[in-house]
Coordinates of N, CA, C and O in Angstrom, one line a residue:
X11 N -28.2 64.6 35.0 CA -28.9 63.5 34.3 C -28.7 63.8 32.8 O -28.4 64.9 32.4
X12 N -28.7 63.0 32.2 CA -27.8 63.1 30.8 C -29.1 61.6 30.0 O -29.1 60.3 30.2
X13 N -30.1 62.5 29.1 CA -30.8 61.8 28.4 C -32.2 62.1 28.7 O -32.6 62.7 29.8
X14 N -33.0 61.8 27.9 CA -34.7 61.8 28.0 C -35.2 60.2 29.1 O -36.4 60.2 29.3
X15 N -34.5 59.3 29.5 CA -34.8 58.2 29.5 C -35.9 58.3 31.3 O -36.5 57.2 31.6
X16 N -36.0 59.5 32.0 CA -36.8 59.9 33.2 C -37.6 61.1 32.9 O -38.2 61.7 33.8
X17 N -37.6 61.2 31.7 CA -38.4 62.9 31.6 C -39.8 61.9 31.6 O -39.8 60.9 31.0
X18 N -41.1 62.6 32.5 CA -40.7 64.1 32.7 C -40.4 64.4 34.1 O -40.6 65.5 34.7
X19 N -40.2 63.4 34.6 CA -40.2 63.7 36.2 C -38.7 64.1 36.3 O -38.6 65.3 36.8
X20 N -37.4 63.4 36.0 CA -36.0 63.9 35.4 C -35.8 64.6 34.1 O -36.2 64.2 33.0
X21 N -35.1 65.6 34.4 CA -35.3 66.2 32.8 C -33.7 66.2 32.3 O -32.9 66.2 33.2
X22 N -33.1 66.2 31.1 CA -32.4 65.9 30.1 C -31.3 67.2 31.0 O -31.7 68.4 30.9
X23 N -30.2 67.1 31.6 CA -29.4 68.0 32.6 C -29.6 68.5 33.3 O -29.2 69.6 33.5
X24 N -30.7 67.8 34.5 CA -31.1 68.1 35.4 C -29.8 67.7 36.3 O -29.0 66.9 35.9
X25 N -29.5 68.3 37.6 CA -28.9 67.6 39.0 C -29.5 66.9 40.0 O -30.6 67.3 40.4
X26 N -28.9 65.7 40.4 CA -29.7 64.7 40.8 C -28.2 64.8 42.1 O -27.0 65.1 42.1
X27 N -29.1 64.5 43.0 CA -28.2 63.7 44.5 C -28.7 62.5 44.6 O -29.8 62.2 44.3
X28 N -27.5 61.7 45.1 CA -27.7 60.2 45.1 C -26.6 60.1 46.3 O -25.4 60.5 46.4
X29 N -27.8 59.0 47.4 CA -27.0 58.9 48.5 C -26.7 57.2 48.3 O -27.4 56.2 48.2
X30 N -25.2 57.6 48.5 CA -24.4 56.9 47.4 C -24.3 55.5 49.0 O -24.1 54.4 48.6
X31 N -24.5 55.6 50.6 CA -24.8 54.7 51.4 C -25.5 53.7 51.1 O -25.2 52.7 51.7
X32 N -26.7 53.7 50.0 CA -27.6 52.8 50.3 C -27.0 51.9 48.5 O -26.7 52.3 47.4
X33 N -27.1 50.9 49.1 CA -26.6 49.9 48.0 C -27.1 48.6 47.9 O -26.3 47.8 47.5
X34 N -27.7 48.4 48.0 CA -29.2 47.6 48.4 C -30.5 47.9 48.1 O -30.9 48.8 48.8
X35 N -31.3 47.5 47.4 CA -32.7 48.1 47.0 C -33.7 48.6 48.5 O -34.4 47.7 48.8
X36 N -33.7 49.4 49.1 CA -34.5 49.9 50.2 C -35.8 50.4 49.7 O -35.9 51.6 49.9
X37 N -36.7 49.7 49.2 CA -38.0 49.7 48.7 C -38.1 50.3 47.8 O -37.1 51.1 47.6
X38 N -39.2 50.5 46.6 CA -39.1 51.0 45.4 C -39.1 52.6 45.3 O -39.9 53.2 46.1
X39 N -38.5 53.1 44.6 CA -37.7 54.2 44.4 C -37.1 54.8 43.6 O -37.2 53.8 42.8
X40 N -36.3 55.9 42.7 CA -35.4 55.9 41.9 C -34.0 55.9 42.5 O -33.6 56.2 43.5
X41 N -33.1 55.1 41.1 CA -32.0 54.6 42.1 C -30.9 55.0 40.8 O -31.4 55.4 39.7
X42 N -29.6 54.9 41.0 CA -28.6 54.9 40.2 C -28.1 54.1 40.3 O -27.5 54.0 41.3
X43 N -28.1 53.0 39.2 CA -27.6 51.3 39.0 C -26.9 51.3 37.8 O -27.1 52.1 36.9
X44 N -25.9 50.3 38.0 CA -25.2 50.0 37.2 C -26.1 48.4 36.3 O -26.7 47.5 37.0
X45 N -26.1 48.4 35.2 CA -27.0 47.1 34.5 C -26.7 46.6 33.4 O -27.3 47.0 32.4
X46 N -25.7 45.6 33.3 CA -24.9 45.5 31.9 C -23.8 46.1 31.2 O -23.4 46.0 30.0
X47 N -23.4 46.6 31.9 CA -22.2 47.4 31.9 C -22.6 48.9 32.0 O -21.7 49.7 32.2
X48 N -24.1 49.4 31.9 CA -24.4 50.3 31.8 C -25.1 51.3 33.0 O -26.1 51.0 33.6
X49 N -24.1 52.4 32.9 CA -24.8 53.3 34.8 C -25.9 53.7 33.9 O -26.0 53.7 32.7
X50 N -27.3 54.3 35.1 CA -28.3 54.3 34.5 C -29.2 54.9 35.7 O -29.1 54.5 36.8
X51 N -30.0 55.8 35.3 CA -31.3 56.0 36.5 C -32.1 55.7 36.0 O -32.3 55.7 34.7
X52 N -32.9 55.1 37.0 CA -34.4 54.0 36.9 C -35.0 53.8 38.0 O -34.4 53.5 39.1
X53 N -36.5 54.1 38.0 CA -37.1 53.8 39.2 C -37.2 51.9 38.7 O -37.4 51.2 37.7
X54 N -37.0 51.5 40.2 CA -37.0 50.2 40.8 C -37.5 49.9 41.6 O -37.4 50.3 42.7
X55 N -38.7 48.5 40.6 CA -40.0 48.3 41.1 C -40.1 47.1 41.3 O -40.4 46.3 40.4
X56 N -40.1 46.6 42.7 CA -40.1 45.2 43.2 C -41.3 44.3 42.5 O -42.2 44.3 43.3
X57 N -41.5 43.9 41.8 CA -42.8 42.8 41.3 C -41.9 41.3 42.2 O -40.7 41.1 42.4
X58 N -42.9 40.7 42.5 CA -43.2 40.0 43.4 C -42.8 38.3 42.6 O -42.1 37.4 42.9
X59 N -43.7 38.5 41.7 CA -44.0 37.3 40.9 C -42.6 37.6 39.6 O -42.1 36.6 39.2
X60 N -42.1 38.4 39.2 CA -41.1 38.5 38.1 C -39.6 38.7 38.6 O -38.8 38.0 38.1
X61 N -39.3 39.8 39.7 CA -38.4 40.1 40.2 C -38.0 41.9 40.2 O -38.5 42.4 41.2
X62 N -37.4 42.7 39.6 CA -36.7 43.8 39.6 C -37.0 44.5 38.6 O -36.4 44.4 37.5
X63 N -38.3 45.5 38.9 CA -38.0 46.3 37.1 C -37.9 47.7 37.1 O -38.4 48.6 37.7
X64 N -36.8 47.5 36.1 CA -36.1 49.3 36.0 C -36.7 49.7 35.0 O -36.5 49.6 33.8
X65 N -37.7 50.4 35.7 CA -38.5 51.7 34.7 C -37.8 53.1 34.4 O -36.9 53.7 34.9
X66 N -38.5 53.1 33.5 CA -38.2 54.5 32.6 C -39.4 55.8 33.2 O -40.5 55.4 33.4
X67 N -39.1 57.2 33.4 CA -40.5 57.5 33.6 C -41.0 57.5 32.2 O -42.2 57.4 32.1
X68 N -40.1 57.6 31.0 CA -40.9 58.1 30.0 C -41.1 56.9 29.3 O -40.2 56.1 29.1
X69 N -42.5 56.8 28.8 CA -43.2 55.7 28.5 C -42.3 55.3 27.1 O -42.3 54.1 26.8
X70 N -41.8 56.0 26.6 CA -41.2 55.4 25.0 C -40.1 54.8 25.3 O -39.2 54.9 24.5
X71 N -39.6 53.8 26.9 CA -38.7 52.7 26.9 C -39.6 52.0 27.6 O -40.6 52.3 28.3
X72 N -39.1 51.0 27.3 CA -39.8 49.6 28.2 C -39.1 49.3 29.0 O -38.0 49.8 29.0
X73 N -39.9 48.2 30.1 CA -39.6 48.1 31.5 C -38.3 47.5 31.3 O -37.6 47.7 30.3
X74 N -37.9 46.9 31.9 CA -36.5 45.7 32.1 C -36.8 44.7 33.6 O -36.8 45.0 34.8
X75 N -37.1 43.6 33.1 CA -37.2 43.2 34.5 C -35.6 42.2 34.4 O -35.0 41.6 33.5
X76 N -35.2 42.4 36.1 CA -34.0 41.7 36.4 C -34.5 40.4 37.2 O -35.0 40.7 38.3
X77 N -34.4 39.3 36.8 CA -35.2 37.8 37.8 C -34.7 38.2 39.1 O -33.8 38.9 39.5
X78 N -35.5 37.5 39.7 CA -35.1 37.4 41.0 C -34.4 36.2 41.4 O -34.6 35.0 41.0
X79 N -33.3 36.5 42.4 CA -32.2 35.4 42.7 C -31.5 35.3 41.7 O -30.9 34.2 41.7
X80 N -31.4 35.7 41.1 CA -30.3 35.9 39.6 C -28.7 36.3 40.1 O -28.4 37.4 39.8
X81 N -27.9 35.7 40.7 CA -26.5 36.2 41.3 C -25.8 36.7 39.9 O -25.0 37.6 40.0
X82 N -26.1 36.2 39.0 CA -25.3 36.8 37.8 C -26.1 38.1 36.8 O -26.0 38.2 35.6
X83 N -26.8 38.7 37.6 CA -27.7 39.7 37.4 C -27.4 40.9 36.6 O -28.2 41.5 36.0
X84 N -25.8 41.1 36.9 CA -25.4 42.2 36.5 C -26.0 43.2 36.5 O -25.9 44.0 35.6
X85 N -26.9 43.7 38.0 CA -27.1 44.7 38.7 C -26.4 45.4 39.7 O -26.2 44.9 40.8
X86 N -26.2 46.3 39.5 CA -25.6 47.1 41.6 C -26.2 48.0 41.5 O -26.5 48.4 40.4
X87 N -26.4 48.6 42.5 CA -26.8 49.1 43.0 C -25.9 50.6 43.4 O -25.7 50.6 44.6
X88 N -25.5 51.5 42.8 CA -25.1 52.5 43.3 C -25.3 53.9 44.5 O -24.7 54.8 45.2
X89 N -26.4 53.5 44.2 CA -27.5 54.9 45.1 C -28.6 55.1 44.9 O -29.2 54.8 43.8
X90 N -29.1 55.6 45.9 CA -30.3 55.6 45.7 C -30.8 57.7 45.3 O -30.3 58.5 46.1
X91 N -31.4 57.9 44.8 CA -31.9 59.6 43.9 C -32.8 60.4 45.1 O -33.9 60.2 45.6
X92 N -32.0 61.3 45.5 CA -33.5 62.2 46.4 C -33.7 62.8 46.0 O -33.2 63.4 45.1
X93 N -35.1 63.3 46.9 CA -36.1 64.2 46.3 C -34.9 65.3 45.6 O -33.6 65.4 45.7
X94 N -35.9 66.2 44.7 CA -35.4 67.0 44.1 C -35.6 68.4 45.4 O -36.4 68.4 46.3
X95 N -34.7 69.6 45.0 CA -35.0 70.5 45.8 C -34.7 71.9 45.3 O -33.6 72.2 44.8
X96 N -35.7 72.8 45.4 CA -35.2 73.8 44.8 C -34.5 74.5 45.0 O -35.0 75.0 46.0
X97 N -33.1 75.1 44.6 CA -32.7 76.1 45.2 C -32.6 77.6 44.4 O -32.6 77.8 43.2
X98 N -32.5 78.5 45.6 CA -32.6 79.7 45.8 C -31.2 80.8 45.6 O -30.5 80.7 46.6
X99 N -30.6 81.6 44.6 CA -29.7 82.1 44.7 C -30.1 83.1 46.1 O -31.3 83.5 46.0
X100 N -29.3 83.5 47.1 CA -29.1 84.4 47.8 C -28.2 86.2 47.5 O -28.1 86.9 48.5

């Protein structure tokens, strides 16, 4: 992860897995999207009445909402972020 833009739940060089199968929003979540030319993690949060918004965890960016049915959206969807997990040197 490369930036403050998920702290503090992602932190600024943290390692993230992203299961790169799901390419399609499969309910809200944190996802790795591409959005304007720009790759990006963001949790993505179905609003109903607006469409697609990529949040920030850290409150000092604003939401982004993407409309809904927008084919020229300039969203994809790269993967979706799993849990984090600790590991253990052996």
């Amino acid at each position: 992860m490369n930036g403050d833009d998920m702290d503090p739940r992602i932190k600024d060089g943290d390692v993230i897995f992203v299961d790169r199968r799901v390419t399609r929003v499969a309910g809200n979540g944190i996802y790795l999207v591409t959005y304007m030319g720009r790759t990006m993690v963001r949790n993505l949060e179905d609003r109903l009445s607006e469409g697609l918004a990529l949040r920030c965890a850290n409150e000092s960016y604003a939401d982004v909402i993407v409309p809904r049915g927008s084919a020229t959206s300039g969203l994809t969807i790269l993967g979706k972020v799993g849990a984090r997990q600790s590991v253990t040197a052996l």
